[in-house]
Coordinates of C-alpha atoms in Angstrom, one line a residue:
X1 CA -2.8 -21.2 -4.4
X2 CA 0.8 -22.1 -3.3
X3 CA 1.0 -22.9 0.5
X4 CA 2.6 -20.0 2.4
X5 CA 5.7 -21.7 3.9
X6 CA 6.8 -21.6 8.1
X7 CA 7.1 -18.3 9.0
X8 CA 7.5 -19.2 12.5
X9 CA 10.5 -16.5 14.2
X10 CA 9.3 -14.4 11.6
X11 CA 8.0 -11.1 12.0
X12 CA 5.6 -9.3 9.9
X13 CA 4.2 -5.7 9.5
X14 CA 0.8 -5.5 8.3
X15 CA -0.5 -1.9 8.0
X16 CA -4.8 -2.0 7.5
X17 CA -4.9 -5.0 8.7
X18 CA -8.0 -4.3 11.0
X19 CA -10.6 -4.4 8.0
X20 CA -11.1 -6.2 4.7
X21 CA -8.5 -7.6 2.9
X22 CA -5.6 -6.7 5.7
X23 CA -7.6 -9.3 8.0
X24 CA -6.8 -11.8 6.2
X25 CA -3.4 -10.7 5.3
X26 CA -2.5 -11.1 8.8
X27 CA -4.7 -13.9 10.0
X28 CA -3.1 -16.1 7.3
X29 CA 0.8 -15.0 8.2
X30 CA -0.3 -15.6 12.1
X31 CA -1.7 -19.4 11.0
X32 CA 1.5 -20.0 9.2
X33 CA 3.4 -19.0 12.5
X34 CA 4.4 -15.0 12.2
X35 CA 4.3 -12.7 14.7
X36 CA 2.4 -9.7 12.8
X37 CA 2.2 -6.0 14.0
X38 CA 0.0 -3.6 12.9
X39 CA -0.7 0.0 13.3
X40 CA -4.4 0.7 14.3
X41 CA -6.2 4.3 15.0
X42 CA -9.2 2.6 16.0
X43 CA -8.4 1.0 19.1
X44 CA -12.4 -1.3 18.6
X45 CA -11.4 -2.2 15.1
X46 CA -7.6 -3.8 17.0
X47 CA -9.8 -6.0 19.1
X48 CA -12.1 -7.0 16.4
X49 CA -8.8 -8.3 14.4
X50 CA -7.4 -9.7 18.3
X51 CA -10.8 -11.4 18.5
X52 CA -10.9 -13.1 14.8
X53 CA -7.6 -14.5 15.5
X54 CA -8.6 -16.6 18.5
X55 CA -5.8 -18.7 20.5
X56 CA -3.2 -17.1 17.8
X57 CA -3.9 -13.4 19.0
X58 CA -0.8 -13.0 21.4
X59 CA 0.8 -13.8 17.8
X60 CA -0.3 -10.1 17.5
X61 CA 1.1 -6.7 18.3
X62 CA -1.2 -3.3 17.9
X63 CA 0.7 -0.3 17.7
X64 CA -1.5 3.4 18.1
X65 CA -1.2 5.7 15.2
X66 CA -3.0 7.0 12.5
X67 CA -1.0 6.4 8.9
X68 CA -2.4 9.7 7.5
X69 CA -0.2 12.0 10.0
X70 CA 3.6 12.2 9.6
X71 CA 4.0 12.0 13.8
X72 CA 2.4 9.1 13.9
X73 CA 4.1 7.5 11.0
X74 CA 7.2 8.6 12.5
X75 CA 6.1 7.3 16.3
X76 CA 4.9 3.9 15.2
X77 CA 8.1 3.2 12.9
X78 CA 10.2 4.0 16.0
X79 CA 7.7 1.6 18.5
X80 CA 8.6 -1.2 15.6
X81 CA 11.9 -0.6 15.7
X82 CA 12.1 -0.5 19.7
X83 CA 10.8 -3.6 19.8
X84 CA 11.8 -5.6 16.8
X85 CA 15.5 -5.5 15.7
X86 CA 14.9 -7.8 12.3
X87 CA 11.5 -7.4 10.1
X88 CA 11.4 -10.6 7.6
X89 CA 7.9 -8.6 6.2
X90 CA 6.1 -5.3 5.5
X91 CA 3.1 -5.4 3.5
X92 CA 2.0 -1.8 3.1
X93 CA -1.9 -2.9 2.5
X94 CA -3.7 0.4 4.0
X95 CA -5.2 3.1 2.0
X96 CA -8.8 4.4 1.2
X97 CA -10.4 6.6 -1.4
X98 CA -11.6 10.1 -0.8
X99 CA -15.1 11.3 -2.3
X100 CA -14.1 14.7 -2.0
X101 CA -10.8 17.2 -1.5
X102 CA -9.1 16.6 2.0
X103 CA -6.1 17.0 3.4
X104 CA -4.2 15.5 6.0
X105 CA -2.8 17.3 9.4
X106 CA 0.3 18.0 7.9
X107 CA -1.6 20.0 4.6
X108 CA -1.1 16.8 2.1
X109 CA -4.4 15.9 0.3
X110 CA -5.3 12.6 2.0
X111 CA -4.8 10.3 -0.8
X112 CA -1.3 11.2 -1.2
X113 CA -0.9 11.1 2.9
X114 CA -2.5 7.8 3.5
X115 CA -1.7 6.1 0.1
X116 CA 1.4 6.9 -0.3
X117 CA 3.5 8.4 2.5
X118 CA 2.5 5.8 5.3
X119 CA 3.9 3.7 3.2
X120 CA 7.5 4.8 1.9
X121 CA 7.6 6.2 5.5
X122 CA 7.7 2.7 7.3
X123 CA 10.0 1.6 4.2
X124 CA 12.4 4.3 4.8
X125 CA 12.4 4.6 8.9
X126 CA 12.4 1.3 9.2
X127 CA 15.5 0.6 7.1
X128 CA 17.7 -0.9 9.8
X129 CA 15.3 -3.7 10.3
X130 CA 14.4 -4.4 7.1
X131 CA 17.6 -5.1 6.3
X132 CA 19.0 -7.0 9.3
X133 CA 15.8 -8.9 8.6
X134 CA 16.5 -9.4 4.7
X135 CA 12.9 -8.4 4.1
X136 CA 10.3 -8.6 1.8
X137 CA 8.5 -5.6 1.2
X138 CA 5.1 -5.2 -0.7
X139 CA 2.7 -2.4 -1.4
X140 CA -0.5 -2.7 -2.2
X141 CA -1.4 -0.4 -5.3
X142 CA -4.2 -0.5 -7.8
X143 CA -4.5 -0.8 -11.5
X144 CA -6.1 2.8 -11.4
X145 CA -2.5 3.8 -12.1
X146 CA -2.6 2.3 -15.5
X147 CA -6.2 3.8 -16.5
X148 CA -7.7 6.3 -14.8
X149 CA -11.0 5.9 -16.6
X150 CA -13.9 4.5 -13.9
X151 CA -15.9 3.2 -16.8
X152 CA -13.7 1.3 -19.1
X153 CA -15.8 2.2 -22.7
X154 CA -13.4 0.6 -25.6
X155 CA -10.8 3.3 -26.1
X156 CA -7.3 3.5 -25.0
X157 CA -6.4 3.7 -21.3
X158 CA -5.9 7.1 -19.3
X159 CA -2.8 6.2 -17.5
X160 CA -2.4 8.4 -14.1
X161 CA -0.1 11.4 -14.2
X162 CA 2.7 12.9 -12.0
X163 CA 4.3 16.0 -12.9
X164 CA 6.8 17.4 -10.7
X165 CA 8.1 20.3 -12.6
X166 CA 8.4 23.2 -10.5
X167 CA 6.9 21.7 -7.4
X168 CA 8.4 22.5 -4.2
X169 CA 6.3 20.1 -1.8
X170 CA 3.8 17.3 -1.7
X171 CA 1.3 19.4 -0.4
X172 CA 1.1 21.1 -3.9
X173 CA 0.2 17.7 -5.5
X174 CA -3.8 16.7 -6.1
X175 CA -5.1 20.5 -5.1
X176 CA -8.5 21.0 -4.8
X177 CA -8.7 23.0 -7.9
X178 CA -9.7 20.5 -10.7
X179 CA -10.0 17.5 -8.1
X180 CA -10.9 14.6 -9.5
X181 CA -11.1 11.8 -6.7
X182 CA -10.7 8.7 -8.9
X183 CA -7.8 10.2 -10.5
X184 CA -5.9 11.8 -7.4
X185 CA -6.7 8.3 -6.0
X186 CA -4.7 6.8 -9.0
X187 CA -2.0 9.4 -9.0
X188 CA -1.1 8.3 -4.8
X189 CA -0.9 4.9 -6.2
X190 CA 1.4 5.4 -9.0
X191 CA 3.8 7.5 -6.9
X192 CA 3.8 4.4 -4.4
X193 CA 4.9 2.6 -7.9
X194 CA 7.6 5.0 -8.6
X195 CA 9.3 6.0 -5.6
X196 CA 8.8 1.7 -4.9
X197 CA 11.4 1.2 -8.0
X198 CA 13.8 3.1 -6.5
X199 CA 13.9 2.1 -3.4
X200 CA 14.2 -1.2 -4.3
X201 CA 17.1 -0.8 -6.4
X202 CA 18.4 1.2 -2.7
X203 CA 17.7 -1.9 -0.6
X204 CA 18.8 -4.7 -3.0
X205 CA 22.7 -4.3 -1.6
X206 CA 20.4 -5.1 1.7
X207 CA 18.5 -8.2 0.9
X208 CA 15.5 -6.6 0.9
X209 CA 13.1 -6.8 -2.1
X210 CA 10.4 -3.7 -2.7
X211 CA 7.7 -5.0 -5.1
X212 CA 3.8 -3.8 -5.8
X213 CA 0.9 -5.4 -6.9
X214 CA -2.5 -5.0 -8.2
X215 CA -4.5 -7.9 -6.1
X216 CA -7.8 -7.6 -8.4
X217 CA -10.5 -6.0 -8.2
X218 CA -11.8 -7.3 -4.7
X219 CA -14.8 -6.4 -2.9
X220 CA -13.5 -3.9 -0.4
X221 CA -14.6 -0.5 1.3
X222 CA -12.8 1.1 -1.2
X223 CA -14.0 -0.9 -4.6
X224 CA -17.8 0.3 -3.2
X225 CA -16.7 4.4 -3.1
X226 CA -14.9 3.8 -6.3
X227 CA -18.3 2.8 -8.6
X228 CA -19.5 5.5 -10.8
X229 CA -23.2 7.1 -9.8
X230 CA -25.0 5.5 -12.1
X231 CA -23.6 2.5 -11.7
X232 CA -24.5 2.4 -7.6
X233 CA -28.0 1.1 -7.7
X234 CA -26.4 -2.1 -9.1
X235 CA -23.6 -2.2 -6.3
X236 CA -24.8 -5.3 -4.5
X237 CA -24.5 -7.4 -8.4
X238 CA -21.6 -5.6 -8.8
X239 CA -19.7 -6.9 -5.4
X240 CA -20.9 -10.6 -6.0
X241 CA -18.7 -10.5 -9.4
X242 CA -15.4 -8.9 -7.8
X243 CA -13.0 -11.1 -6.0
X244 CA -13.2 -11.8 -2.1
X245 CA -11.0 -10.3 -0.1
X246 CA -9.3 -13.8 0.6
X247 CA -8.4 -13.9 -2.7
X248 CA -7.0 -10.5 -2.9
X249 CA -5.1 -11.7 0.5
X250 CA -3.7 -14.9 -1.3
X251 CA -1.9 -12.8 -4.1
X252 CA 0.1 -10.2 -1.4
X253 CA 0.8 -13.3 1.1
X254 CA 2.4 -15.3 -1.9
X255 CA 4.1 -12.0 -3.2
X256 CA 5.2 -11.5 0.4
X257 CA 6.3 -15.3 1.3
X258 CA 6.5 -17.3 -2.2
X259 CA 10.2 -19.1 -2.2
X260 CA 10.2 -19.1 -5.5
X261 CA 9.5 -15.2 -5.8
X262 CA 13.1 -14.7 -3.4
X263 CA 15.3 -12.1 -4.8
X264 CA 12.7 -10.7 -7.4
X265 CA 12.4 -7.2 -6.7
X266 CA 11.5 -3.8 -8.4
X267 CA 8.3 -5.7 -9.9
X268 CA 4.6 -4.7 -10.5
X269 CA 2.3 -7.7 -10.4
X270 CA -1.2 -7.6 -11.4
X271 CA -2.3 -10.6 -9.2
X272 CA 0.0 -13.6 -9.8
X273 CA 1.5 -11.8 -13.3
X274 CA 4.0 -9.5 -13.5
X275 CA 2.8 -6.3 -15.5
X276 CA 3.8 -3.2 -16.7
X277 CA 3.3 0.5 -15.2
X278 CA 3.0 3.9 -16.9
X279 CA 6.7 5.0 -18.6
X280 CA 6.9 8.3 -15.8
X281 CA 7.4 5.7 -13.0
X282 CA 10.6 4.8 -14.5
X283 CA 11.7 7.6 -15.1
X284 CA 15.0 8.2 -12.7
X285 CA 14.8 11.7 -12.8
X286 CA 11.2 11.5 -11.9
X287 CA 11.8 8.7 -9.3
X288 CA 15.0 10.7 -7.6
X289 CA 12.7 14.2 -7.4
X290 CA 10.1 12.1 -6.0
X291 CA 12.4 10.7 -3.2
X292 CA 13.6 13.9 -2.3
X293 CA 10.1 15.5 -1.6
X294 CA 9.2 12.2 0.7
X295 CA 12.1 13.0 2.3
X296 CA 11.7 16.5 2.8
X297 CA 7.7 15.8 4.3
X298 CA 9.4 13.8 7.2
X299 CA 11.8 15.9 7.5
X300 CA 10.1 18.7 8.0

């Protein structure tokens, strides 16, 4: 693993970092000298993370807000940017899997509000930052995107799909007609991918990078709701052969503070290797009438 360089003056926004791999995400930005602020709901769960950082926790900033409602997306991006004029950071690490059809306090089904939106919001409201800041932005996605298939039998891959023809609003995407949870979980994902390439292209006049990556299969929360039925009984084998969540954390850190990774944006890394995505998320027609529907959700 390369060493993550002196991020001291730096400051760095973590979103999930109260659980899992986002713990150790932050703890190991805080040891190498950021300040890191986060965006909790679960105000226990903040002083769990306070806690497990010791003597380094006045290295950390909580900020109140659930990332599934557009307010608080909007509230907590403002609190940032109160406080911080320059982010050098922003790994976009939170997101969960649904079992079954919900949606979020503004009508979007939850994948797509918590997977996605929290994440282009803070890129977009937090623009001015990010830039003064020359930033590095990451987001956390999943190789779901590139085969939506929960058993991987040989066969070709199911990549996931998003089809905006005709659709007027996000809250028309992953309807509970037909939901499949693995596959509306994939779909969030892959929209984080394509509206991630555009924005990047947006920022680059700014400094600031927007690149994704796939940190493994790691032994989260999530990883545990996302094995099939059958295969549950075996869950506990299953988790001691996935990665640990500090080795998911060591990809996004070196993605997020690497000096030899500065100026490389517009990527999707699967761990350490640059990979391809599905050929709708480069689609610029695709990517613009993405963009415009984000907008319109935080608009609204």
């Amino acid at each position: 693993m390369t060493a993550v360089p002196d991020l001291t003056g730096r400051v760095a926004v973590v979103t999930g970092a109260t659980g899992g791999m986002g713990q150790v995400i932050a703890a190991d930005l805080v040891r190498a000298g950021a300040h890191v602020v986060t965006i909790a709901r679960d105000p226990a769960r903040a002083e769990a993370l306070r806690s497990h950082l010791g003597p380094r926790s006045d290295q950390l900033d909580v900020v109140a807000g659930d990332l599934s409602r557009r307010a608080d997306v909007v509230a907590a991006a403002r609190t940032i940017a109160d406080r911080y004029d320059r982010i050098h950071v922003l790994v976009n690490n939170a997101g969960a899997h649904f079992s079954e059809h919900r949606v979020s306090a503004d009508g979007v089904e939850m994948h797509i509000a918590l997977d996605y939106l929290a994440a282009y919001g803070l890129i977009t409201l937090l623009d001015g930052p990010l830039r003064r800041g020359g930033a590095r932005v990451v987001n956390v996605a999943s190789d779901t995107l590139n085969d939506t298939r929960q058993v991987k039998l040989p066969g070709r891959p199911r990549p996931a799909t998003l089809d905006l023809t005709g659709v007027t609003g996000l809250a028309e995407l992953n309807p509970a007609t037909g939901f499949v949870p693995f596959e509306a979980y994939a779909r969030a994902k892959l929209m984080t991918v394509t509206a991630g390439y555009a924005l990047a292209r947006d920022l680059a006049a700014g400094g600031v990078t927007v690149n994704a990556l796939h940190p493994g299969l790691v032994a989260t929360g999530i990883v545990d709701d996302l094995v099939p039925a059958l295969l549950r009984p075996a869950r506990t084998l299953i988790r001691r052969a996935l990665l640990t969540p500090a080795d998911g954390a060591a990809t996004t850190v070196r993605l997020a503070t690497d000096p030899g990774l500065s100026g490389v944006t517009g990527r999707y890394f699967h761990r350490a290797d640059e990979a391809s995505t599905p050929p709708v998320s480069h689609d610029r027609r695709v990517q613009a009438r993405l963009l415009d529907l984000s907008r319109a959700h935080f608009a609204g």
